[in-house]
Coordinates of C-alpha atoms in Angstrom, one line a residue:
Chain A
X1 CA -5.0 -27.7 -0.5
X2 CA -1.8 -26.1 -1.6
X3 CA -0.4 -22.3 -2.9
X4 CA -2.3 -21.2 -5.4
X5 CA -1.0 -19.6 -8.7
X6 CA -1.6 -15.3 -8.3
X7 CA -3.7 -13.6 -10.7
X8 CA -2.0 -10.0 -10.3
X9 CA -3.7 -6.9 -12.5
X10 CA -1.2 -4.4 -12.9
X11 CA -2.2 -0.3 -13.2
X12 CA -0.2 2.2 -14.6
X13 CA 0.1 5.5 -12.5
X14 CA 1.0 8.8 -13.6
X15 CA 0.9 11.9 -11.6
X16 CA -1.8 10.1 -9.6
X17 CA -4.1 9.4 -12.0
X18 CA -4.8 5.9 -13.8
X19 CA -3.7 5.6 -17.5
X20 CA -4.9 2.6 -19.3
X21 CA -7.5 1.5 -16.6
X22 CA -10.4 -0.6 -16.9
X23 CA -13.1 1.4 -18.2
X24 CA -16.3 0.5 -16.5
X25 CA -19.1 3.0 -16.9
X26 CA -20.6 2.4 -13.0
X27 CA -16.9 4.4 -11.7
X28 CA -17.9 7.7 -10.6
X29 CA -13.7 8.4 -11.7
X30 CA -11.9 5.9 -14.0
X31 CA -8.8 7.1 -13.3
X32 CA -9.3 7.1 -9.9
X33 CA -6.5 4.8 -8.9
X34 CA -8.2 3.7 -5.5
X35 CA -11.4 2.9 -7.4
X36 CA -9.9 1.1 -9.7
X37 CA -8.1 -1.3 -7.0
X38 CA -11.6 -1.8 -5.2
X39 CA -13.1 -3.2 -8.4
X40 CA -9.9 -5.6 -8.4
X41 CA -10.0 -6.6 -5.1
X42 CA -13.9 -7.2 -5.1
X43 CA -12.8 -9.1 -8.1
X44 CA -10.7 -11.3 -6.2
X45 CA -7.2 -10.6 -7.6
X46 CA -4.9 -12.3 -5.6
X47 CA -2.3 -9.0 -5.6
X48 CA -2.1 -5.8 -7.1
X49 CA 0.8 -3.9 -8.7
X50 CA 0.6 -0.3 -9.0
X51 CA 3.8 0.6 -11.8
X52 CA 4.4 4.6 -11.2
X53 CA 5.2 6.2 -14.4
X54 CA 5.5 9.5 -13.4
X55 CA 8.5 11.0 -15.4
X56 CA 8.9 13.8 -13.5
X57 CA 10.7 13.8 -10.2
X58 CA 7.9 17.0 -8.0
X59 CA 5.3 14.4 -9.1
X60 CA 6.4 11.9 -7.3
X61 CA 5.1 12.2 -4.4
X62 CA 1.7 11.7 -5.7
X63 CA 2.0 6.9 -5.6
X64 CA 2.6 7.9 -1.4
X65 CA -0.7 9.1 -2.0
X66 CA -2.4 6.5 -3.8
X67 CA -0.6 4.2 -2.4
X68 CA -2.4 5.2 1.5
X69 CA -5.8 6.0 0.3
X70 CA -5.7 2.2 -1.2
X71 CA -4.6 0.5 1.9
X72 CA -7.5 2.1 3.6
X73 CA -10.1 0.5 1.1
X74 CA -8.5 -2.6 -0.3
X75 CA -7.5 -5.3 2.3
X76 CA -5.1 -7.0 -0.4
X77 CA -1.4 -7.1 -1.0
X78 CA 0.0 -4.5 -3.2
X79 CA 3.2 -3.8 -4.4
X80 CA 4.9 -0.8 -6.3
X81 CA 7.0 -0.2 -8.4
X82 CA 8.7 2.7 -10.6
X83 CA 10.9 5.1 -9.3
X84 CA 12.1 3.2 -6.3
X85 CA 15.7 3.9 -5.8
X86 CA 16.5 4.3 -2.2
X87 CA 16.0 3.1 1.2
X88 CA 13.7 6.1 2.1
X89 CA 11.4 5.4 -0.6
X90 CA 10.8 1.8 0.2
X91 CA 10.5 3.0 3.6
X92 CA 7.7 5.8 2.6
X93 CA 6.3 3.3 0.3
X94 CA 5.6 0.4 2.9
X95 CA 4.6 3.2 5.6
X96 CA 1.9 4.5 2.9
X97 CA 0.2 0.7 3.4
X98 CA 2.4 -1.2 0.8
X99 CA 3.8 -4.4 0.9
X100 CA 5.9 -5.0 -1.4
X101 CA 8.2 -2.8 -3.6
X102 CA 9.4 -3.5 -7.1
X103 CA 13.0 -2.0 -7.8
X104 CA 14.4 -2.0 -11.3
X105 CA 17.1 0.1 -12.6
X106 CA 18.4 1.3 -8.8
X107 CA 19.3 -2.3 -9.3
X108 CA 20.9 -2.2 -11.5
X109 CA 22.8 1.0 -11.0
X110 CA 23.8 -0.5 -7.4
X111 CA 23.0 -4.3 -7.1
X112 CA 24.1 -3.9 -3.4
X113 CA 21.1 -1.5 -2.6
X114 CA 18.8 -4.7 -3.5
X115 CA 21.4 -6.3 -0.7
X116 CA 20.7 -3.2 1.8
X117 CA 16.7 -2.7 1.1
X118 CA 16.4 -7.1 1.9
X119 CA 18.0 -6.8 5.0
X120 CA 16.7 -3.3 6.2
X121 CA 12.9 -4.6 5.2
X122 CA 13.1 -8.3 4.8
X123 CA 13.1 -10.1 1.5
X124 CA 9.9 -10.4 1.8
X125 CA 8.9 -7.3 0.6
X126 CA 11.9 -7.4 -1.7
X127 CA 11.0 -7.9 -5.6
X128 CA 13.7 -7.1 -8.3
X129 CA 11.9 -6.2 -11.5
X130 CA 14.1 -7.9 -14.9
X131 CA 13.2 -6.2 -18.3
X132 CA 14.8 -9.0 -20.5
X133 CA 15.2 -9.0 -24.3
X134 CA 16.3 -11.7 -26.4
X135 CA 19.9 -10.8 -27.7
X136 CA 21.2 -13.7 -30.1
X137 CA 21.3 -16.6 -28.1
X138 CA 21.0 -15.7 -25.0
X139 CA 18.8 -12.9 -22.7
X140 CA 20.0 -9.5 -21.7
X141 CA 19.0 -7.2 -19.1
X142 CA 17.1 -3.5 -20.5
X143 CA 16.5 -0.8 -18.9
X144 CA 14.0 2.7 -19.5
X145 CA 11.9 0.6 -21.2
X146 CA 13.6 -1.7 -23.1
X147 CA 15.7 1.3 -24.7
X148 CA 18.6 1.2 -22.9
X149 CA 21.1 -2.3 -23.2
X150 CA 23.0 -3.0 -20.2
X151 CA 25.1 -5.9 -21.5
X152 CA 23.3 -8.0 -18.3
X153 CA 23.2 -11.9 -18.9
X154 CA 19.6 -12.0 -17.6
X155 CA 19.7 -15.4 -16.0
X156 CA 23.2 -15.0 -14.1
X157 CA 21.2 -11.5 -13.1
X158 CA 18.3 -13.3 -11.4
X159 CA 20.6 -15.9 -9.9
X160 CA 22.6 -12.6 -8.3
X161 CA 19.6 -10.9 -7.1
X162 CA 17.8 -13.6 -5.5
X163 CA 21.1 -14.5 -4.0
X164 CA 21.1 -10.5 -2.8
X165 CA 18.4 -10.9 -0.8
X166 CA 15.2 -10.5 -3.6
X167 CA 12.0 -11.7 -2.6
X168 CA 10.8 -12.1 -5.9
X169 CA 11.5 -11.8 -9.7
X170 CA 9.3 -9.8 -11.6
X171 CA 10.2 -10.7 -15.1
X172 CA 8.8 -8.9 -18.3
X173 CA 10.0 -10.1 -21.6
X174 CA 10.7 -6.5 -23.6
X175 CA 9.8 -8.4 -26.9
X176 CA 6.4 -9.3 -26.2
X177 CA 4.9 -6.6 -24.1
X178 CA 2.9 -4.9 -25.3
X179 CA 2.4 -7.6 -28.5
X180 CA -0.5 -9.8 -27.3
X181 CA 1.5 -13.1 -28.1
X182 CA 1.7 -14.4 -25.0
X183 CA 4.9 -14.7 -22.6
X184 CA 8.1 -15.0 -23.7
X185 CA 8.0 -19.2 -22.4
X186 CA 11.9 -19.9 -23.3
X187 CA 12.6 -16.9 -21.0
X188 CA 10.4 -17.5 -18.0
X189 CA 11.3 -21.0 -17.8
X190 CA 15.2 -20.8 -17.7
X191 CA 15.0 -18.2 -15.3
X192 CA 11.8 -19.8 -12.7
X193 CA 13.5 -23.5 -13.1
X194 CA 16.9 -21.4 -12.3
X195 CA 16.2 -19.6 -9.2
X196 CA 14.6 -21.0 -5.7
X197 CA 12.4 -17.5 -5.1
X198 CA 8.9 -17.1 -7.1
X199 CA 8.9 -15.6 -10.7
X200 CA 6.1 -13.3 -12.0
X201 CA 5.7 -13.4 -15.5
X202 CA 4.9 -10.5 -17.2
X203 CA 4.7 -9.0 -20.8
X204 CA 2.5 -10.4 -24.1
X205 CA -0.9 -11.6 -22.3
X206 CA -3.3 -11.9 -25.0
X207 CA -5.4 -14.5 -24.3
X208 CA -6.4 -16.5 -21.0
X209 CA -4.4 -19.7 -23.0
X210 CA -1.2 -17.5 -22.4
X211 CA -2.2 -17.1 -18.3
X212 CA -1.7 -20.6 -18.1
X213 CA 0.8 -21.5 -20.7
X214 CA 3.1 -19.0 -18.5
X215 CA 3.0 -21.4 -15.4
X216 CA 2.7 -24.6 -16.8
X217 CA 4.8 -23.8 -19.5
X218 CA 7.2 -21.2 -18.1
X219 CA 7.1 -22.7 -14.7
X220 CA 5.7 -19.0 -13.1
X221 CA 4.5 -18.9 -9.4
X222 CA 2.1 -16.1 -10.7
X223 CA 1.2 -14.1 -13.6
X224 CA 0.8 -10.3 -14.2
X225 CA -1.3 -8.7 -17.0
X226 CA -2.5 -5.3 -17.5
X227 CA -3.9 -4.8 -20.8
X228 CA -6.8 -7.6 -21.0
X229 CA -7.9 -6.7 -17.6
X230 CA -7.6 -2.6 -18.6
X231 CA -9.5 -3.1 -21.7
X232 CA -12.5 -5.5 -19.9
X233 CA -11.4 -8.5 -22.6
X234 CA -11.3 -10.9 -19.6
X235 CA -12.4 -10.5 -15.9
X236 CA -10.6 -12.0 -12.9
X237 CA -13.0 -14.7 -12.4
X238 CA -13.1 -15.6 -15.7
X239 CA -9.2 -15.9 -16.1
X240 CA -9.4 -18.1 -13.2
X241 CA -11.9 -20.5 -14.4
X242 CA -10.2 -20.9 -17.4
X243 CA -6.5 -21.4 -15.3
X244 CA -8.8 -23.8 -13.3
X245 CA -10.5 -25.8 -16.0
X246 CA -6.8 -26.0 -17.7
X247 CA -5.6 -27.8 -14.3
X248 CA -4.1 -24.4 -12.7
X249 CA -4.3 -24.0 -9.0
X250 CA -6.6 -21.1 -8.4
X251 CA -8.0 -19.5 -5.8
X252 CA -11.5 -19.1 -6.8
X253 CA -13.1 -16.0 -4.3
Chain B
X1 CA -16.5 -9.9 30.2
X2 CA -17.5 -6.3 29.8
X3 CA -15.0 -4.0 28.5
X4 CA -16.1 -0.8 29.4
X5 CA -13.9 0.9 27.0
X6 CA -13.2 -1.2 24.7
X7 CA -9.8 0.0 23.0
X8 CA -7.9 -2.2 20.5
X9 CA -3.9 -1.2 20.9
X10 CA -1.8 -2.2 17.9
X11 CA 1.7 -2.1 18.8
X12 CA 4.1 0.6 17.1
X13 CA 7.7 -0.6 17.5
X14 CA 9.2 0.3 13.8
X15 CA 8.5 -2.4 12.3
X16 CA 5.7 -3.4 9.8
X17 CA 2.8 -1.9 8.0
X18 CA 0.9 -0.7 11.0
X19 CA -1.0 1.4 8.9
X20 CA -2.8 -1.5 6.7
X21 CA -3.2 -3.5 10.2
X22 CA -5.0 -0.2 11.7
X23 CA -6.4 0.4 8.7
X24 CA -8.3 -3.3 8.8
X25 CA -9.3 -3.3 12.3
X26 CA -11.0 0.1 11.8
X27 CA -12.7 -1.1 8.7
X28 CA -14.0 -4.2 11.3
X29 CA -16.2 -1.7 13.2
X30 CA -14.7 -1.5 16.5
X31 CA -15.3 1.8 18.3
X32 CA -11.0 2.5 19.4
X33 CA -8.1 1.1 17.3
X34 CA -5.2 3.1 19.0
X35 CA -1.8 2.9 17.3
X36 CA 1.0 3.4 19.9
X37 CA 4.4 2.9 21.3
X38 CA 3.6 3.7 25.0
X39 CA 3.5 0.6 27.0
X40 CA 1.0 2.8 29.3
X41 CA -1.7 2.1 26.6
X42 CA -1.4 -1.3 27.1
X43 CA -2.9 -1.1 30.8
X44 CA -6.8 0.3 28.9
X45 CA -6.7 -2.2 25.6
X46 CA -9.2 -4.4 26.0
X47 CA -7.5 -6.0 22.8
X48 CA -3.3 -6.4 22.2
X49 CA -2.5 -6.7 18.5
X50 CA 1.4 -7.1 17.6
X51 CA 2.2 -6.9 13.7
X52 CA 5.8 -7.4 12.4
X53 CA 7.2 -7.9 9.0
X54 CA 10.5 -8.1 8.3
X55 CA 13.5 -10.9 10.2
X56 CA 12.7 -12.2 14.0
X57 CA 15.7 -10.7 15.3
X58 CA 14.9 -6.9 13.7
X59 CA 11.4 -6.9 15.1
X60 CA 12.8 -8.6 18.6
X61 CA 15.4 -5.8 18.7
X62 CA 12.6 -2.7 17.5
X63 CA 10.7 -4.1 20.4
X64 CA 13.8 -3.6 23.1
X65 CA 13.9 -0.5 21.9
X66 CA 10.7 0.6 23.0
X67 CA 11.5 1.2 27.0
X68 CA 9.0 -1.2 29.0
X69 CA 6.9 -2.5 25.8
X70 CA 8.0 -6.2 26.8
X71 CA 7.1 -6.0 30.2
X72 CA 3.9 -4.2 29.4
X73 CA 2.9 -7.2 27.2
X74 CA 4.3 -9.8 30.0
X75 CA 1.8 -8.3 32.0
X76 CA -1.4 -7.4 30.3
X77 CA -1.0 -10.8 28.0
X78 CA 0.2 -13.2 30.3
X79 CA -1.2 -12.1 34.1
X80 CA -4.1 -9.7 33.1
X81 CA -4.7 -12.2 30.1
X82 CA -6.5 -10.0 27.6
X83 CA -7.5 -11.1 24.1
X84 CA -3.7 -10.5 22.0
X85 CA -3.3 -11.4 18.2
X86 CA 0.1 -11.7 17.0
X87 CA 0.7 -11.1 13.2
X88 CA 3.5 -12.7 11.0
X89 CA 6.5 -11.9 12.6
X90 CA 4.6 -10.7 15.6
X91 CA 3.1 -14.1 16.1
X92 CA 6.7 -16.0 15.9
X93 CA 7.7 -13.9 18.8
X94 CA 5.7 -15.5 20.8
X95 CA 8.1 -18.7 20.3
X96 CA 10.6 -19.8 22.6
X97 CA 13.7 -19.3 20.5
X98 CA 14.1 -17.7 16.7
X99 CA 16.6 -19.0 14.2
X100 CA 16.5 -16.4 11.5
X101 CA 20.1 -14.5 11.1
X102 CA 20.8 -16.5 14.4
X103 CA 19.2 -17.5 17.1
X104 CA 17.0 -15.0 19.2
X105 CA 15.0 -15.5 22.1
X106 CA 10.9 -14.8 21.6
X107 CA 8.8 -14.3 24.9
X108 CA 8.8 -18.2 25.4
X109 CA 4.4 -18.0 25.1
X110 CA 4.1 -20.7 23.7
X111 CA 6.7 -23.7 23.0
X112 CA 8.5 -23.7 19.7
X113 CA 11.0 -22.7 17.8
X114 CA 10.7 -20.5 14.7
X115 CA 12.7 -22.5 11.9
X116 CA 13.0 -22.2 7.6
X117 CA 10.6 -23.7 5.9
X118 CA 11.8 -26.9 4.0
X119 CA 9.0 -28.0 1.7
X120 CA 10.0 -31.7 0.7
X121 CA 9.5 -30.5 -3.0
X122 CA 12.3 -28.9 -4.5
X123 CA 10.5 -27.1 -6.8
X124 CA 8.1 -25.1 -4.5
X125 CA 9.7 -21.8 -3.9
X126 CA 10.9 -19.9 -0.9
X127 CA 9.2 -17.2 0.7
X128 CA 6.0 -19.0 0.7
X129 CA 4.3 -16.1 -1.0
X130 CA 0.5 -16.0 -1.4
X131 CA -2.7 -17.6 -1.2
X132 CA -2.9 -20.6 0.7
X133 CA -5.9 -22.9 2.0
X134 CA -6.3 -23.5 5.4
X135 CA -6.1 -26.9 7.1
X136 CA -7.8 -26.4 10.6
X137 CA -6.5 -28.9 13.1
X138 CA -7.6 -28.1 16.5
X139 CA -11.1 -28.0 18.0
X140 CA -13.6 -25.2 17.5
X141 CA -11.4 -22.2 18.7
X142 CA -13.7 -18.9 19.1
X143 CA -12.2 -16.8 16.7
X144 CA -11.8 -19.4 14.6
X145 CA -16.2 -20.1 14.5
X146 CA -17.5 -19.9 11.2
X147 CA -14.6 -20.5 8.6
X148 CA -15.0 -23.6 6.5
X149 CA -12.1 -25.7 5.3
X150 CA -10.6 -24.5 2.0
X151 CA -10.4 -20.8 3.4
X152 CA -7.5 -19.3 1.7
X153 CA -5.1 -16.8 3.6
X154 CA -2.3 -14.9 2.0
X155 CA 1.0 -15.9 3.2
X156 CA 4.3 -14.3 2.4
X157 CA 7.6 -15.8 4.9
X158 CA 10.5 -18.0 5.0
X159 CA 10.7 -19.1 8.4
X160 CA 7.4 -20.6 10.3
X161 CA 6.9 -21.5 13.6
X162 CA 7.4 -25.3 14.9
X163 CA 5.3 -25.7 17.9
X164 CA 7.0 -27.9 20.4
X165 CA 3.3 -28.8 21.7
X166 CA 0.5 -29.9 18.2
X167 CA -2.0 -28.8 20.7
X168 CA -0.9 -25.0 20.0
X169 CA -0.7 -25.2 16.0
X170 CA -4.8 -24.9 15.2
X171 CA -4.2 -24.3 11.8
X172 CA -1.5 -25.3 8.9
X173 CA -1.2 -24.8 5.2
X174 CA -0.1 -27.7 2.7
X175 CA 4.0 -26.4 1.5
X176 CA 5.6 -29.6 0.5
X177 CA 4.7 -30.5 4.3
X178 CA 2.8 -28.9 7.1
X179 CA 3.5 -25.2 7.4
X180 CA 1.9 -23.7 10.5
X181 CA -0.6 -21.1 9.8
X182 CA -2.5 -20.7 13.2
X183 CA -1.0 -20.8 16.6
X184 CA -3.3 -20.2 20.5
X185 CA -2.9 -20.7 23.6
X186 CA -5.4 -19.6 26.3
X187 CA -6.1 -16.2 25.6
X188 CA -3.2 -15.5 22.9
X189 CA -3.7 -16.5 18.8
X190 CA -1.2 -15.7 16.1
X191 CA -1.3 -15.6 12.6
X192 CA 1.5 -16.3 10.4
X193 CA -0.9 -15.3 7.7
X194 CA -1.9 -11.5 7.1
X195 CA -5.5 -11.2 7.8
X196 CA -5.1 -7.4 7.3
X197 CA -4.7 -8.5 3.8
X198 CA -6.5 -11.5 3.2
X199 CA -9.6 -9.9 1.9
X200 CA -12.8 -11.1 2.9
X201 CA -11.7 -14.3 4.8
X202 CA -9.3 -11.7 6.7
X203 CA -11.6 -8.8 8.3
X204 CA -13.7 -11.4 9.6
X205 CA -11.2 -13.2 11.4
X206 CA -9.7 -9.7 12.9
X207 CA -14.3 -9.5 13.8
X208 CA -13.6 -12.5 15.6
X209 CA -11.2 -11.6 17.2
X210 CA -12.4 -8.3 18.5
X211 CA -15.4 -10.8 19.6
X212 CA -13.2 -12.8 21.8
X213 CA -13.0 -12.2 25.4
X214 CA -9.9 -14.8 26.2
X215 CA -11.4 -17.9 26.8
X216 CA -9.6 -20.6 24.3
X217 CA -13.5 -22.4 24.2

């Protein structure tokens, strides 16, 4: 009887379309992003996270899209992020049936806009995304990526954003993703036993070992994955059972 | 009680994502969900639902905005007493007295004040963000028929509301202390959860509440 650890299954979106989904032959269109979120949220993941990579700026109008024919199928929370840099795309973006939105580099560019965007919307809908690298002995902010260094300390970072207003930190370590070795734990722990909102680890899932080593380990209030959900490696249930059977609060659906 | 038209108005003030509320009330299979800031609409809803995300004092002051809304719900909630569902913020208003970036005055519905939360466990986060299992602790309330202990609702605030009167909190959630969930009085209910995005357990709570004619049992 207490919160249970999120499961969140993150899709890529470009132009609209799904890159990297899961590829189950029963979808009529596997890069249908609104199919791909019903099969989640019949699966009983506990969020969604739609990250909108579309580079150019005429396409971006498409995740408003997406984002509205989702809320009409899926009665789950979803957040976006990508591209968010002002008020009036939060605004479009919550309008369009999302709940939360995920701001990165506007951030960083402006921490005050994370100030502005918790108090126009609440912090509640409010999550600052951290791309952190290991730099020596300590963690720095990146940006585009992980290309671009911005000479950020990454915990004094969090500690300012959640003192802005963020609801959340959505932390990816720029070192493992992508690398199958689980979470960066050093990282995600400094920064969740640092901080009094809820970290979201992201970045290196390989295994369902890594799911739970990231929140009883690095101390996460939920954990984010994309590729071993996109590639059908693990299912939802069965990366809850696991998190379960390892002692993990779960919500099993 | 025979509705003749029965019409489900959800309250547009500014504030919230009125689209995923409509959205899961249409998905629930009533004939007329009707999205609107005119307080006229008020007068044919057979059903009042009031969402609001965001701080107590915004939505309070989105809903003075709206010319007559308050008084519209004064009198189709509390004299004409039809079926109304408050949501998140929505359901805090109906508290005496809101202390989120000050105090602000709610409709006084039901007793209360609507306080942070302050979870005896330092380590348990603030907001209270997602899934949590519900603790009913009232009697069988209508819309409540039919969910066993250990449903799970997905949560996501910093303030709840502290009932002056137990009677009114009929369900709470386990936050390093008693976080209310559920609060009802006659023919008003409020959520502090999301049931528009609470999956399964969600759409058929907003079905039993479409059920509902008023009457607390």
């Amino acid at each position: 009887m207490m919160l249970k650890i999120r499961i969140i299954p993150c899709l890529d979106v470009d132009k609209g379309r799904v890159v990297k989904g899961v590829n189950f032959v029963d979808l009529v269109d596997a890069g249908d992003p609104v199919e791909q979120a019903k099969v989640y949220d019949a699966a009983g993941a506990d969020e969604l996270t739609f990250l909108d990579i579309t580079a150019s700026h005429e396409d971006r109008e498409t995740i408003f899209d997406v984002v509205a024919q989702t809320a009409e199928q899926c009665f789950m929370p979803v957040t976006v992020g990508g591209g968010v840099r002002t008020v009036d795309d939060i605004r479009k973006l919550l309008l369009a049936g999302a709940d939360k939105v995920s701001i990165n580099s506007a951030a960083i560019a402006n921490p005050e806009f994370v100030r502005d965007a918790a108090l126009k919307f609440g912090s509640q809908c409010i999550v600052v995304a951290v791309d952190a690298k290991k730099m020596g002995d300590h963690f720095e902010i990146f940006t585009h990526g992980g290309r671009k260094e911005t000479g950020i300390e990454a915990i004094g970072w969090a500690e300012r954003m959640a003192e802005y207003g963020a609801g959340e930190i959505l932390l990816t370590s720029m070192d493992r993703d992508g690398t199958k070795s689980g979470f960066d734990i050093p990282l995600t722990r400094a920064i969740a036993d640092a901080i009094s909102i809820p970290v979201i680890a992201s970045g290196g899932v390989g295994t369902l070992d890594h799911m739970v080593e990231g929140v009883t380990e690095g101390h996460a209030s939920a954990v984010l994955a994309a590729s071993i959900f996109h590639f059908g490696t693990y299912s939802i249930q069965e990366t809850k059972t696991h998190m379960q059977a390892a002692g993990v609060p779960v919500r099993l659906a | 009680m025979a509705q003749i038209n029965k019409m489900t108005v959800i309250i547009d003030y500014g504030s919230g994502n009125l689209r995923s509320v409509a959205k899961a009330f249409e998905h629930a299979r009533v004939e007329d969900v009707l999205v609107s800031n005119d307080p006229g609409a008020l007068k044919d809803a057979s059903h009042i639902v009031l969402p609001g995300v965001g701080a107590f004092a915004d939505c309070k002051a989105g809903l003075e905005a709206v010319p007559g809304m308050i008084e519209a719900l004064e009198e189709q909630v509390i004299n004409a007493k039809k079926p109304f569902l408050g949501i998140c913020v929505g359901m805090q208003l109906m508290a005496t007295l809101g202390r989120e970036h000050g105090e602000t005055a709610g409709f006084d519905w039901i007793g209360g004040e609507v306080v942070e939360i302050k979870p005896n466990d330092a380590t348990l986060k603030i907001p209270h963000i997602g899934w949590n299992a519900l603790e009913f602790v009232a009697g069988v309330h209508p819309v409540l028929q039919g969910f066993e202990i250990d449903v799970h609702a997905y949560f996501v605030h910093s303030y709840h509301f502290a009932a002056a009167n137990s009677e009114n909190v009929l369900a709470s959630v386990d936050y390093g202390g008693k976080v209310t969930a559920i609060v009802g009085r006659d023919n008003m209910i409020g959520t502090q959860f999301h049931p528009e995005k609470s999956q399964q357990f969600g759409l058929a709570f907003i079905e039993n509440f479409l059920k509902w004619d008023g009457q607390p049992a």
